[in-house]
mmCIF file of C-alpha atoms in Angstrom:
data_model
loop_
_atom_site.group_PDB
_atom_site.id
_atom_site.type_symbol
_atom_site.label_atom_id
_atom_site.label_comp_id
_atom_site.label_asym_id
_atom_site.label_seq_id
_atom_site.Cartn_x
_atom_site.Cartn_y
_atom_site.Cartn_z
ATOM 1 C CA MET J 1 -19.016 -13.296 -3.291
ATOM 2 C CA ALA J 2 -20.693 -12.673 0.023
ATOM 3 C CA LYS J 3 -24.465 -12.675 0.378
ATOM 4 C CA TYR J 4 -26.207 -9.331 0.171
ATOM 5 C CA GLY J 5 -25.802 -7.388 3.401
ATOM 6 C CA GLU J 6 -23.353 -9.817 4.983
ATOM 7 C CA GLY J 7 -20.167 -8.169 3.743
ATOM 8 C CA ASP J 8 -17.211 -9.525 1.848
ATOM 9 C CA LYS J 9 -14.439 -10.642 4.246
ATOM 10 C CA ARG J 10 -11.795 -9.465 1.781
ATOM 11 C CA TRP J 11 -12.895 -5.884 2.391
ATOM 12 C CA ILE J 12 -13.979 -5.949 6.027
ATOM 13 C CA VAL J 13 -11.751 -5.576 9.051
ATOM 14 C CA GLU J 14 -13.419 -5.463 12.436
ATOM 15 C CA GLU J 15 -13.239 -2.208 14.369
ATOM 16 C CA ARG J 16 -10.230 -2.451 16.629
ATOM 17 C CA PRO J 17 -8.638 -0.156 19.204
ATOM 18 C CA ASP J 18 -5.240 -0.455 17.519
ATOM 19 C CA GLY J 19 -6.526 1.339 14.422
ATOM 20 C CA THR J 20 -6.132 -1.586 12.012
ATOM 21 C CA ASN J 21 -6.636 -0.406 8.443
ATOM 22 C CA VAL J 22 -9.924 -1.085 6.692
ATOM 23 C CA HIS J 23 -10.441 -1.306 2.932
ATOM 24 C CA ASN J 24 -6.843 -0.338 2.122
ATOM 25 C CA TRP J 25 -7.431 3.353 2.902
ATOM 26 C CA HIS J 26 -4.280 3.569 4.993
ATOM 27 C CA TRP J 27 -2.295 0.771 3.443
ATOM 28 C CA ALA J 28 0.668 1.231 1.116
ATOM 29 C CA GLU J 29 1.608 -2.005 -0.619
ATOM 30 C CA ARG J 30 4.487 -2.656 -3.003
ATOM 31 C CA ASP J 31 5.144 -5.756 -5.084
ATOM 32 C CA CYS J 32 8.800 -6.608 -4.436
ATOM 33 C CA LEU J 33 9.288 -9.719 -6.577
ATOM 34 C CA GLU J 34 11.369 -8.055 -9.290
ATOM 35 C CA TRP J 35 13.246 -6.021 -6.691
ATOM 36 C CA SER J 36 13.946 -9.282 -4.836
ATOM 37 C CA ARG J 37 15.209 -10.873 -8.026
ATOM 38 C CA ALA J 38 17.627 -8.017 -8.632
ATOM 39 C CA ARG J 39 18.678 -7.863 -4.981
ATOM 40 C CA LEU J 40 19.322 -11.590 -4.616
ATOM 41 C CA SER J 41 21.126 -11.699 -7.935
ATOM 42 C CA ALA J 42 23.435 -8.895 -6.806
ATOM 43 C CA LEU J 43 24.055 -10.603 -3.463
ATOM 44 C CA LEU J 44 24.588 -14.164 -4.689
ATOM 45 C CA ALA J 45 26.059 -14.058 -8.188
ATOM 46 C CA GLY J 46 29.828 -14.021 -8.652
ATOM 47 C CA LEU J 47 30.855 -15.083 -5.135
ATOM 48 C CA THR J 48 34.319 -16.605 -4.902
ATOM 49 C CA VAL J 49 34.118 -19.612 -2.612
ATOM 50 C CA LEU J 50 37.587 -21.036 -3.283
ATOM 51 C CA ASP J 51 40.379 -19.306 -5.131
ATOM 52 C CA GLY J 52 42.882 -22.063 -5.827
ATOM 53 C CA GLU J 53 42.991 -23.516 -2.318
ATOM 54 C CA GLY J 54 43.773 -27.212 -2.600
ATOM 55 C CA GLY J 55 44.003 -26.841 -6.368
ATOM 56 C CA LEU J 56 40.303 -25.984 -6.651
ATOM 57 C CA THR J 57 38.540 -22.823 -7.811
ATOM 58 C CA LEU J 58 34.886 -22.538 -6.927
ATOM 59 C CA ARG J 59 32.491 -19.657 -7.525
ATOM 60 C CA THR J 60 28.813 -18.941 -7.892
ATOM 61 C CA LEU J 61 27.584 -17.958 -11.353
ATOM 62 C CA ALA J 62 24.037 -16.608 -11.466
ATOM 63 C CA LEU J 63 20.600 -16.678 -9.925
ATOM 64 C CA ASP J 64 19.006 -19.087 -12.366
ATOM 65 C CA LYS J 65 15.500 -19.110 -10.933
ATOM 66 C CA LEU J 66 13.359 -17.218 -8.447
ATOM 67 C CA ASP J 67 9.722 -18.194 -7.983
ATOM 68 C CA GLY J 68 7.036 -17.156 -5.538
ATOM 69 C CA GLU J 69 5.871 -13.811 -4.224
ATOM 70 C CA ALA J 70 7.350 -10.902 -2.318
ATOM 71 C CA TYR J 71 5.686 -7.709 -1.166
ATOM 72 C CA VAL J 72 5.914 -5.067 1.519
ATOM 73 C CA ASN J 73 3.016 -3.379 3.277
ATOM 74 C CA ILE J 74 3.508 -0.136 5.163
ATOM 75 C CA ARG J 75 0.682 0.277 7.633
ATOM 76 C CA LYS J 76 0.368 2.640 10.569
ATOM 77 C CA GLY J 77 3.959 3.663 9.948
ATOM 78 C CA LYS J 78 5.202 0.086 10.327
ATOM 79 C CA VAL J 79 6.875 -2.098 7.717
ATOM 80 C CA ILE J 80 5.244 -5.490 7.226
ATOM 81 C CA PRO J 81 7.184 -7.679 4.753
ATOM 82 C CA GLY J 82 5.723 -10.787 3.203
ATOM 83 C CA TYR J 83 7.462 -13.299 0.978
ATOM 84 C CA GLU J 84 7.486 -16.970 0.037
ATOM 85 C CA LEU J 85 10.282 -17.689 -2.405
ATOM 86 C CA SER J 86 12.225 -20.562 -3.876
ATOM 87 C CA LEU J 87 15.485 -19.956 -5.673
ATOM 88 C CA THR J 88 18.223 -21.766 -7.557
ATOM 89 C CA LEU J 89 21.817 -20.536 -7.794
ATOM 90 C CA SER J 90 24.298 -22.032 -10.257
ATOM 91 C CA TRP J 91 27.949 -22.616 -9.386
ATOM 92 C CA GLU J 92 31.084 -23.861 -11.135
ATOM 93 C CA ALA J 93 34.252 -25.535 -9.908
ATOM 94 C CA GLU J 94 37.542 -26.015 -11.739
ATOM 95 C CA ALA J 95 40.465 -28.197 -10.704
ATOM 96 C CA ALA J 96 44.045 -27.362 -11.612
ATOM 97 C CA GLY J 97 46.998 -29.615 -12.301
ATOM 98 C CA ALA J 98 46.695 -33.233 -13.412
ATOM 99 C CA GLU J 99 43.025 -33.305 -12.405
ATOM 100 C CA ALA J 100 42.273 -30.314 -14.627
ATOM 101 C CA ALA J 101 38.551 -30.372 -15.335
ATOM 102 C CA LYS J 102 35.361 -28.427 -14.668
ATOM 103 C CA VAL J 103 32.181 -29.357 -12.912
ATOM 104 C CA ALA J 104 28.914 -27.442 -12.567
ATOM 105 C CA GLY J 105 26.239 -27.584 -9.929
ATOM 106 C CA ALA J 106 23.356 -25.802 -8.259
ATOM 107 C CA ALA J 107 22.461 -24.563 -4.801
ATOM 108 C CA GLU J 108 18.733 -24.574 -4.138
ATOM 109 C CA ILE J 109 16.719 -22.928 -1.383
ATOM 110 C CA PRO J 110 13.261 -24.490 -1.701
ATOM 111 C CA TYR J 111 11.517 -22.273 0.864
ATOM 112 C CA LEU J 112 12.486 -18.799 1.980
ATOM 113 C CA ALA J 113 9.628 -17.112 3.842
ATOM 114 C CA ASP J 114 8.965 -14.215 6.192
ATOM 115 C CA GLU J 115 7.456 -16.607 8.756
ATOM 116 C CA ASN J 116 10.923 -18.124 9.207
ATOM 117 C CA ALA J 117 12.858 -14.871 9.020
ATOM 118 C CA ASP J 118 14.754 -15.640 12.226
ATOM 119 C CA GLU J 119 15.974 -19.015 10.924
ATOM 120 C CA ASP J 120 18.362 -19.958 8.136
ATOM 121 C CA PRO J 121 16.527 -21.712 5.307
ATOM 122 C CA GLU J 122 17.319 -25.184 4.026
ATOM 123 C CA LEU J 123 19.985 -25.194 1.317
ATOM 124 C CA ARG J 124 20.468 -28.141 -1.014
ATOM 125 C CA VAL J 125 23.616 -28.594 -3.111
ATOM 126 C CA THR J 126 23.610 -30.751 -6.233
ATOM 127 C CA VAL J 127 26.068 -31.541 -9.029
ATOM 128 C CA ARG J 128 25.097 -31.472 -12.674
ATOM 129 C CA GLY J 129 26.497 -34.376 -14.607
ATOM 130 C CA ASP J 130 28.352 -37.541 -13.622
ATOM 131 C CA ASP J 131 29.185 -38.369 -10.011
ATOM 132 C CA THR J 132 32.963 -38.158 -10.417
ATOM 133 C CA PRO J 133 35.580 -37.717 -7.664
ATOM 134 C CA LEU J 134 35.910 -34.063 -8.697
ATOM 135 C CA ALA J 135 32.144 -33.633 -8.528
ATOM 136 C CA ARG J 136 32.020 -35.052 -4.998
ATOM 137 C CA ARG J 137 34.964 -32.918 -3.943
ATOM 138 C CA ALA J 138 33.410 -29.759 -5.361
ATOM 139 C CA LYS J 139 30.070 -30.507 -3.681
ATOM 140 C CA ASP J 140 31.738 -31.047 -0.305
ATOM 141 C CA ALA J 141 33.694 -27.824 -0.732
ATOM 142 C CA PHE J 142 30.531 -25.882 -1.498
ATOM 143 C CA LEU J 143 28.782 -27.311 1.560
ATOM 144 C CA ALA J 144 31.746 -26.450 3.770
ATOM 145 C CA ARG J 145 32.676 -23.041 2.396
ATOM 146 C CA GLY J 146 29.931 -21.901 0.042
ATOM 147 C CA LYS J 147 26.874 -22.633 2.148
ATOM 148 C CA PRO J 148 27.820 -20.218 4.980
ATOM 149 C CA MET J 149 28.516 -17.503 2.418
ATOM 150 C CA VAL J 150 25.165 -17.977 0.696
ATOM 151 C CA LEU J 151 23.246 -18.026 3.972
ATOM 152 C CA GLU J 152 24.964 -14.824 5.073
ATOM 153 C CA LYS J 153 23.792 -13.135 1.863
ATOM 154 C CA ILE J 154 20.285 -14.468 2.437
ATOM 155 C CA ARG J 155 20.302 -12.880 5.885
ATOM 156 C CA GLU J 156 21.207 -9.562 4.243
ATOM 157 C CA PHE J 157 18.205 -9.915 1.947
ATOM 158 C CA VAL J 158 15.908 -10.742 4.879
ATOM 159 C CA ALA J 159 17.172 -7.670 6.745
ATOM 160 C CA ALA J 160 16.566 -5.468 3.694
ATOM 161 C CA MET J 161 12.993 -6.733 3.411
ATOM 162 C CA ALA J 162 12.436 -6.093 7.118
ATOM 163 C CA LYS J 163 13.405 -2.454 6.534
ATOM 164 C CA GLY J 164 10.849 -2.127 3.727
ATOM 165 C CA GLY J 165 12.790 -3.085 0.611
ATOM 166 C CA PRO J 166 12.079 -0.473 -2.081
ATOM 167 C CA ALA J 167 8.873 0.712 -0.380
ATOM 168 C CA LYS J 168 10.617 2.162 2.666
ATOM 169 C CA ASP J 169 12.666 4.539 0.546
ATOM 170 C CA GLU J 170 9.549 5.632 -1.333
ATOM 171 C CA LEU J 171 7.692 6.379 1.895
ATOM 172 C CA GLU J 172 10.598 8.446 3.211
ATOM 173 C CA SER J 173 10.808 10.365 -0.069
ATOM 174 C CA LYS J 174 7.142 11.317 0.312
ATOM 175 C CA LYS J 175 7.826 12.734 3.760
ATOM 176 C CA THR J 176 10.959 14.669 2.694
ATOM 177 C CA PRO J 177 9.389 17.340 0.414
ATOM 178 C CA ALA J 178 6.994 18.437 3.158
ATOM 179 C CA LYS J 179 9.891 18.880 5.576
ATOM 180 C CA ALA J 180 12.132 20.490 2.961
ATOM 181 C CA ALA J 181 9.506 23.108 2.129
ATOM 182 C CA ALA J 182 10.095 25.011 5.382
ATOM 183 C CA PRO J 183 13.465 26.623 4.439
ATOM 184 C CA ALA J 184 11.828 28.197 1.364
ATOM 185 C CA VAL J 185 9.909 30.506 3.691
ATOM 186 C CA LYS J 186 13.173 31.806 5.120
ATOM 187 C CA GLU J 187 14.377 32.820 1.671
ATOM 188 C CA ASP J 188 11.435 35.205 1.383
ATOM 189 C CA ALA J 189 12.247 36.700 4.770
ATOM 190 C CA ALA J 190 14.680 39.154 3.124
ATOM 191 C CA ALA J 191 11.836 40.706 1.134
ATOM 192 C CA PRO J 192 9.740 43.447 2.727
ATOM 193 C CA ALA J 193 6.923 41.915 4.781
ATOM 194 C CA PRO J 194 3.491 42.642 3.282
ATOM 195 C CA ALA J 195 0.817 44.271 5.370
ATOM 196 C CA PRO J 196 -1.298 41.857 7.434
ATOM 197 C CA ALA J 197 -4.359 42.420 5.257
ATOM 198 C CA ALA J 198 -2.368 41.722 2.089
ATOM 199 C CA LYS J 199 -0.946 38.561 3.636
ATOM 200 C CA GLU J 200 -4.381 37.252 4.480
ATOM 201 C CA LYS J 201 -5.692 38.031 1.011
ATOM 202 C CA LYS J 202 -2.755 36.270 -0.628
ATOM 203 C CA ALA J 203 -3.229 33.131 1.473
ATOM 204 C CA LYS J 204 -6.928 32.986 0.613
ATOM 205 C CA ALA J 205 -6.203 33.434 -3.083
ATOM 206 C CA LYS J 206 -3.927 30.430 -3.054
ATOM 207 C CA GLY J 207 -6.311 28.320 -0.963
ATOM 208 C CA LYS J 208 -3.559 27.665 1.537
ATOM 209 C CA ASP J 209 -4.117 24.746 3.944
ATOM 210 C CA LYS J 210 -3.402 24.806 7.630
ATOM 211 C CA GLU J 211 -0.039 23.328 8.522
ATOM 212 C CA GLY J 212 -0.296 19.544 8.801
ATOM 213 C CA PHE J 213 -3.565 19.393 6.850
ATOM 214 C CA LYS J 214 -4.491 19.095 3.178
ATOM 215 C CA THR J 215 -7.534 19.585 0.952
ATOM 216 C CA ILE J 216 -8.821 16.949 -1.459
ATOM 217 C CA GLU J 217 -10.747 18.057 -4.530
ATOM 218 C CA MET J 218 -12.072 15.930 -7.373
ATOM 219 C CA THR J 219 -14.750 16.044 -10.043
ATOM 220 C CA GLU J 220 -16.574 12.856 -11.043
ATOM 221 C CA LYS J 221 -19.054 12.244 -13.883
ATOM 222 C CA PHE J 222 -21.965 9.790 -13.750
ATOM 223 C CA TYR J 223 -24.603 8.860 -16.322
ATOM 224 C CA CYS J 224 -27.650 9.174 -14.095
ATOM 225 C CA ARG J 225 -29.953 11.717 -12.517
ATOM 226 C CA ALA J 226 -28.542 13.732 -9.628
ATOM 227 C CA LYS J 227 -31.311 12.562 -7.309
ATOM 228 C CA ASP J 228 -30.420 8.912 -8.053
ATOM 229 C CA ILE J 229 -26.786 9.127 -6.932
ATOM 230 C CA TYR J 230 -27.748 11.377 -4.009
ATOM 231 C CA GLU J 231 -30.149 8.643 -2.900
ATOM 232 C CA ILE J 232 -27.411 5.992 -3.140
ATOM 233 C CA LEU J 233 -25.021 8.031 -1.009
ATOM 234 C CA MET J 234 -27.686 8.597 1.659
ATOM 235 C CA ASP J 235 -29.173 5.071 1.707
ATOM 236 C CA GLU J 236 -27.444 2.686 4.112
ATOM 237 C CA ASN J 237 -28.816 -0.425 2.370
ATOM 238 C CA ARG J 238 -27.345 0.614 -0.958
ATOM 239 C CA TRP J 239 -24.059 1.437 0.779
ATOM 240 C CA LYS J 240 -24.025 -2.099 2.134
ATOM 241 C CA GLY J 241 -24.628 -3.363 -1.371
ATOM 242 C CA PHE J 242 -21.907 -1.580 -3.311
ATOM 243 C CA THR J 243 -19.261 -1.700 -0.548
ATOM 244 C CA GLN J 244 -20.121 -5.159 0.825
ATOM 245 C CA SER J 245 -19.729 -3.751 4.346
ATOM 246 C CA ASN J 246 -21.982 -2.482 7.112
ATOM 247 C CA ALA J 247 -23.265 1.086 7.131
ATOM 248 C CA ARG J 248 -25.594 3.228 9.263
ATOM 249 C CA ILE J 249 -26.718 6.539 7.766
ATOM 250 C CA SER J 250 -29.059 9.153 9.168
ATOM 251 C CA ARG J 251 -30.929 11.197 6.568
ATOM 252 C CA GLU J 252 -31.384 14.128 8.944
ATOM 253 C CA VAL J 253 -29.270 17.238 9.455
ATOM 254 C CA GLY J 254 -27.368 16.688 12.699
ATOM 255 C CA GLY J 255 -27.754 12.931 12.337
ATOM 256 C CA GLU J 256 -24.774 10.610 12.510
ATOM 257 C CA PHE J 257 -23.406 8.113 10.001
ATOM 258 C CA SER J 258 -21.010 5.163 10.134
ATOM 259 C CA LEU J 259 -19.444 3.629 7.002
ATOM 260 C CA PHE J 260 -17.197 0.682 6.165
ATOM 261 C CA ASP J 261 -17.957 -1.187 9.399
ATOM 262 C CA GLY J 262 -17.341 1.872 11.546
ATOM 263 C CA SER J 263 -14.031 2.827 9.955
ATOM 264 C CA ILE J 264 -15.535 6.181 8.928
ATOM 265 C CA THR J 265 -17.903 8.176 11.135
ATOM 266 C CA GLY J 266 -19.376 11.641 11.102
ATOM 267 C CA VAL J 267 -22.338 14.010 11.264
ATOM 268 C CA ASN J 268 -24.575 15.522 8.567
ATOM 269 C CA GLU J 269 -24.279 19.320 8.521
ATOM 270 C CA GLU J 270 -26.367 20.281 5.484
ATOM 271 C CA LEU J 271 -28.501 18.196 3.131
ATOM 272 C CA GLN J 272 -30.276 19.308 -0.067
ATOM 273 C CA GLU J 273 -31.801 16.403 -1.956
ATOM 274 C CA GLY J 274 -30.108 15.962 -5.315
ATOM 275 C CA LYS J 275 -27.970 19.057 -4.776
ATOM 276 C CA LEU J 276 -25.708 18.980 -1.721
ATOM 277 C CA ILE J 277 -24.274 16.748 1.025
ATOM 278 C CA SER J 278 -22.156 18.494 3.659
ATOM 279 C CA GLN J 279 -20.691 16.455 6.526
ATOM 280 C CA LYS J 280 -18.146 16.359 9.312
ATOM 281 C CA TRP J 281 -16.148 13.231 8.483
ATOM 282 C CA ARG J 282 -13.310 11.260 10.076
ATOM 283 C CA PHE J 283 -11.458 7.956 10.192
ATOM 284 C CA GLY J 284 -11.126 6.092 13.455
ATOM 285 C CA SER J 285 -7.345 6.125 12.980
ATOM 286 C CA TRP J 286 -7.171 9.927 12.954
ATOM 287 C CA PRO J 287 -6.168 11.827 16.097
ATOM 288 C CA ASP J 288 -9.002 11.907 18.618
ATOM 289 C CA GLY J 289 -11.558 14.654 18.099
ATOM 290 C CA LEU J 290 -10.269 15.601 14.632
ATOM 291 C CA TYR J 291 -12.856 15.921 11.816
ATOM 292 C CA SER J 292 -12.516 16.936 8.181
ATOM 293 C CA SER J 293 -15.266 18.755 6.273
ATOM 294 C CA VAL J 294 -16.735 16.971 3.248
ATOM 295 C CA ARG J 295 -18.829 18.832 0.701
ATOM 296 C CA LEU J 296 -20.420 17.034 -2.272
ATOM 297 C CA VAL J 297 -22.103 19.341 -4.791
ATOM 298 C CA PHE J 298 -24.356 17.723 -7.422
ATOM 299 C CA ASP J 299 -24.852 19.362 -10.830
ATOM 300 C CA GLU J 300 -26.989 17.997 -13.664
ATOM 301 C CA PRO J 301 -25.876 19.931 -16.776
ATOM 302 C CA GLU J 302 -28.094 17.769 -18.981
ATOM 303 C CA SER J 303 -30.698 15.122 -18.416
ATOM 304 C CA GLY J 304 -29.126 11.825 -17.364
ATOM 305 C CA VAL J 305 -25.666 13.301 -16.692
ATOM 306 C CA THR J 306 -24.529 14.281 -13.201
ATOM 307 C CA ILE J 307 -21.292 15.953 -12.157
ATOM 308 C CA ILE J 308 -20.210 15.598 -8.517
ATOM 309 C CA LYS J 309 -17.659 18.040 -7.159
ATOM 310 C CA LEU J 310 -16.041 16.803 -3.966
ATOM 311 C CA LYS J 311 -14.103 19.051 -1.639
ATOM 312 C CA GLN J 312 -12.720 17.653 1.611
ATOM 313 C CA THR J 313 -10.818 20.084 3.801
ATOM 314 C CA ASP J 314 -8.722 19.632 6.947
ATOM 315 C CA VAL J 315 -7.520 16.133 6.058
ATOM 316 C CA PRO J 316 -4.543 15.375 8.342
ATOM 317 C CA GLU J 317 -1.262 14.484 6.681
ATOM 318 C CA GLU J 318 -0.617 11.781 9.297
ATOM 319 C CA ASP J 319 -2.864 9.624 11.457
ATOM 320 C CA LYS J 320 -2.271 8.980 15.143
ATOM 321 C CA TYR J 321 -0.026 6.012 14.310
ATOM 322 C CA GLY J 322 2.392 8.047 12.156
ATOM 323 C CA ASN J 323 1.116 6.831 8.776
ATOM 324 C CA ALA J 324 2.055 9.598 6.321
ATOM 325 C CA THR J 325 -0.113 8.471 3.380
ATOM 326 C CA VAL J 326 -3.476 9.572 4.778
ATOM 327 C CA VAL J 327 -4.258 12.152 2.078
ATOM 328 C CA GLU J 328 -3.185 9.936 -0.815
ATOM 329 C CA ASN J 329 -5.121 6.932 0.432
ATOM 330 C CA THR J 330 -8.227 8.925 1.337
ATOM 331 C CA GLU J 331 -8.360 10.319 -2.192
ATOM 332 C CA ARG J 332 -7.848 6.851 -3.659
ATOM 333 C CA GLY J 333 -10.589 5.506 -1.400
ATOM 334 C CA TRP J 334 -13.131 8.024 -2.668
ATOM 335 C CA ARG J 335 -12.251 7.299 -6.267
ATOM 336 C CA GLU J 336 -11.819 3.507 -6.226
ATOM 337 C CA LEU J 337 -13.919 2.260 -3.328
ATOM 338 C CA ILE J 338 -16.874 4.625 -3.642
ATOM 339 C CA PHE J 339 -17.259 6.359 -7.009
ATOM 340 C CA GLN J 340 -15.952 3.582 -9.262
ATOM 341 C CA ARG J 341 -17.937 0.968 -7.354
ATOM 342 C CA ILE J 342 -21.140 2.988 -7.725
ATOM 343 C CA ARG J 343 -20.547 3.123 -11.475
ATOM 344 C CA GLY J 344 -19.913 -0.596 -11.686
ATOM 345 C CA VAL J 345 -22.731 -1.799 -9.429
ATOM 346 C CA PHE J 346 -25.470 0.594 -10.566
ATOM 347 C CA GLY J 347 -24.418 0.886 -14.223
ATOM 348 C CA PHE J 348 -23.792 4.632 -14.199
ATOM 349 C CA GLY J 349 -20.969 4.437 -16.751
ATOM 350 C CA ILE J 350 -17.219 4.968 -16.576
#
């Protein structure tokens, strides 16, 4: 753990002009190990290397082992795969005619990693059992005919990871509903158009967001006095403590603040001690000049219990780099990196 006030390097990313993500707010990560196991098994198992040529049948059997790690990060709209794997593939050869017999072996790739994605990995071929003439023949055949086949399948896996593996499809599926919602408006076009005043009233009743923007709302409970958690949220030293990152916070209306090493900046609009914090609030990765409105209302229904109602409006659906998970990750950031950490560090309950 880092010393108080110095910041924990696991959570801090220096402010950069390229909008590098800080504290996982704009970072979608997916563990791909089991997906990799299924994918490699489908690619490598059951390959026919020889089908009777020279009196020898040779085929791969199954992916016997896959160890290591595999994941995909989607950041700023870009796919960043990461994997370090070792795998073992079993194979079997059978000779026909007078030499009729079977021999089994393994093909091992000890190191398959994203850092060497543009190179074929090392492939070792071994025979299980005695070193017979058939065993040597089968091994040579696998090296000559089987190795190129296996490496071609490995290249397919590497290409699939480069495209995002399972995470890419999930990201696209999140974008699709928003785009698919537009035709629904056309279906209503056949109905008589309501009067302008009625339209406006209907939109307000539904709390409709501006196109391309969303509203985040959440209610959080803490076992403390309202003034105590208000003080934490407005005290830069306590922010440094529970986030392990740098913070600068003005306690004046019109004053500026900077959180998470400058990743979040804004201006105080209205402050009522123990009751209300209203701010203009933005990420550095958002389009230039764009601010959301954050409103934190504190209610103390009974002594020692505080309810915070958060409402953040005008949150863009995408940042300036095309990342489409802004709303989801902003909401998760409030919950996991702010509220839950305050509970854990200051003992305000769960």
